[in-house]
Amino acid sequence: MAARSATKVRAHGWERKRANRDTYEEILEAAAHAFSKNGYDGTSLGEIAKAVGIKTPALYYHFKSKNEILYAYLQRCADGITVPVQQAVAGAGASPVDRLRAYVKSYIRTQLELIDTMPMINTMLFNSSIAKALTRSQYKWVRDWERKMIH
């Protein structure tokens, strides 16, 4: 009987692609594009699942609801904006003018980097539809984040 090789067996073709997937991130990206295109209310979980290439029930492995997908995406966007803005302001020195200039430049730059989805995010943040889409605690988190960014 031949000894088994100690090397790992590599996945081939579609097996490797499926094994290396980050379905959570794919769901967030698909949802962001769908929300941007159709709005939150006009997007279904089935549409998001189809864009990812999974069945709708598989979404529930990663998220409990469409609301939770939206909230996770909002948190990811907030982190993507907050960190670079805070770094820019911290590196701008003590002058209030320089700090404000760094804030504005960094904020606009991060908005442009998220150009595909920021119009939808901004629309939701600045009108009442966000309050309908999120739970009370999620909405409070969004408003607290906004206040933090302003200060």
Coordinates of C-alpha atoms in Angstrom, one line a residue:
M1 CA 0.0 0.0 0.0
A2 CA 1.5 3.3 -1.0
A3 CA 1.9 6.0 1.6
R4 CA -0.4 9.0 1.2
S5 CA 1.2 12.2 0.0
A6 CA 1.6 14.9 2.6
T7 CA 0.8 17.6 0.1
K8 CA -2.6 19.2 0.0
V9 CA -5.0 18.4 -2.8
R10 CA -5.8 21.6 -4.6
A11 CA -9.3 22.5 -5.7
H12 CA -9.8 22.7 -9.5
G13 CA -11.8 25.1 -11.6
W14 CA -15.2 26.0 -10.1
E15 CA -14.3 24.3 -6.8
R16 CA -11.5 26.7 -6.2
K17 CA -13.7 29.7 -7.1
R18 CA -16.4 28.6 -4.7
A19 CA -13.9 27.7 -1.9
N20 CA -12.3 31.2 -2.2
R21 CA -15.5 33.2 -2.2
D22 CA -16.3 35.7 0.4
T23 CA -20.1 35.5 0.2
Y24 CA -20.7 38.0 3.0
E25 CA -18.8 40.7 1.1
E26 CA -20.5 39.7 -2.2
I27 CA -23.9 40.0 -0.6
L28 CA -23.0 43.5 0.7
E29 CA -21.8 44.6 -2.7
A30 CA -24.8 43.2 -4.6
A31 CA -27.2 44.8 -2.1
A32 CA -25.5 48.1 -2.4
H33 CA -25.8 48.1 -6.2
A34 CA -29.4 46.9 -6.0
F35 CA -30.3 49.5 -3.4
S36 CA -28.7 52.2 -5.6
K37 CA -30.5 51.1 -8.6
N38 CA -34.0 50.3 -7.2
G39 CA -34.0 51.9 -3.7
Y40 CA -34.3 50.0 -0.5
D41 CA -38.0 49.2 -0.8
G42 CA -37.7 48.3 -4.5
T43 CA -35.0 45.6 -3.8
S44 CA -35.8 42.1 -2.8
L45 CA -33.7 39.5 -1.1
G46 CA -34.2 37.3 -4.2
E47 CA -32.7 39.9 -6.4
I48 CA -29.7 40.2 -4.1
A49 CA -29.2 36.4 -4.0
K50 CA -29.5 36.1 -7.7
A51 CA -26.8 38.8 -8.2
V52 CA -24.5 36.8 -5.9
G53 CA -25.3 33.5 -7.5
I54 CA -26.8 31.9 -4.5
K55 CA -30.4 30.9 -3.5
T56 CA -32.4 33.3 -1.3
P57 CA -32.4 31.0 1.8
A58 CA -28.6 31.0 1.7
L59 CA -28.7 34.8 2.5
Y60 CA -30.0 33.9 5.9
Y61 CA -26.7 32.2 6.8
H62 CA -25.1 35.6 6.7
F63 CA -27.9 38.0 7.5
K64 CA -31.2 37.8 9.3
S65 CA -33.0 40.3 7.0
K66 CA -32.7 42.9 4.3
N67 CA -32.6 45.4 7.1
E68 CA -29.5 43.8 8.5
I69 CA -27.8 43.8 5.1
L70 CA -28.5 47.5 4.8
Y71 CA -27.2 48.2 8.3
A72 CA -24.0 46.2 7.8
Y73 CA -23.4 48.1 4.6
L74 CA -24.0 51.5 6.3
Q75 CA -21.5 50.5 9.0
R76 CA -18.9 49.5 6.4
C77 CA -19.4 52.8 4.5
A78 CA -19.1 54.7 7.8
D79 CA -15.9 53.0 8.7
G80 CA -14.6 53.6 5.1
I81 CA -15.3 57.3 5.6
T82 CA -14.4 57.8 9.3
V83 CA -10.9 56.3 9.3
P84 CA -9.4 58.3 6.4
V85 CA -11.1 61.5 7.5
Q86 CA -9.9 61.2 11.1
Q87 CA -6.4 60.4 9.8
A88 CA -6.4 63.4 7.5
V89 CA -7.5 65.7 10.3
A90 CA -5.0 64.3 12.8
G91 CA -2.2 64.9 10.3
A92 CA -3.3 68.4 9.4
G93 CA -1.7 70.1 12.4
A94 CA -3.2 72.5 14.9
S95 CA -4.5 75.2 12.6
P96 CA -8.3 75.1 12.5
V97 CA -8.3 76.1 8.8
D98 CA -5.8 73.3 7.9
R99 CA -7.9 70.8 9.9
L100 CA -11.1 71.9 8.2
R101 CA -9.4 71.8 4.8
A102 CA -8.1 68.3 5.5
Y103 CA -11.6 67.2 6.6
V104 CA -13.3 68.5 3.5
K105 CA -10.8 67.0 1.1
S106 CA -10.7 63.6 2.8
Y107 CA -14.5 63.5 3.1
I108 CA -15.0 64.3 -0.6
R109 CA -12.3 61.9 -1.7
T110 CA -13.9 59.0 0.2
Q111 CA -17.3 59.9 -1.2
L112 CA -15.9 59.8 -4.7
E113 CA -14.2 56.4 -4.0
L114 CA -17.7 55.1 -3.1
I115 CA -19.3 56.8 -6.1
D116 CA -21.4 53.8 -7.1
T117 CA -23.4 53.7 -3.9
M118 CA -22.9 57.0 -2.0
P119 CA -25.8 58.7 -3.8
M120 CA -28.2 56.1 -2.4
I121 CA -26.6 56.2 1.0
N122 CA -26.7 60.0 1.1
T123 CA -30.3 60.1 0.0
M124 CA -31.3 57.6 2.7
L125 CA -29.3 59.4 5.4
F126 CA -30.7 62.8 4.6
N127 CA -34.4 62.0 4.4
S128 CA -36.9 60.0 6.3
S129 CA -36.6 56.7 4.4
I130 CA -33.6 55.7 6.6
A131 CA -35.8 55.8 9.7
K132 CA -38.3 53.5 8.1
A133 CA -35.6 51.0 6.9
L134 CA -33.7 50.7 10.2
T135 CA -34.6 49.7 13.8
R136 CA -34.6 52.4 16.4
S137 CA -31.1 51.4 17.7
Q138 CA -29.7 51.2 14.2
Y139 CA -31.1 54.6 13.4
K140 CA -29.6 56.0 16.6
W141 CA -26.2 54.6 15.6
V142 CA -26.4 56.3 12.2
R143 CA -27.3 59.6 13.8
D144 CA -24.6 59.3 16.4
W145 CA -22.1 58.6 13.6
E146 CA -23.3 61.7 11.7
R147 CA -22.7 63.8 14.9
K148 CA -19.3 62.3 15.4
M149 CA -18.3 63.2 11.8
I150 CA -19.5 66.8 12.2
H151 CA -17.6 67.2 15.5

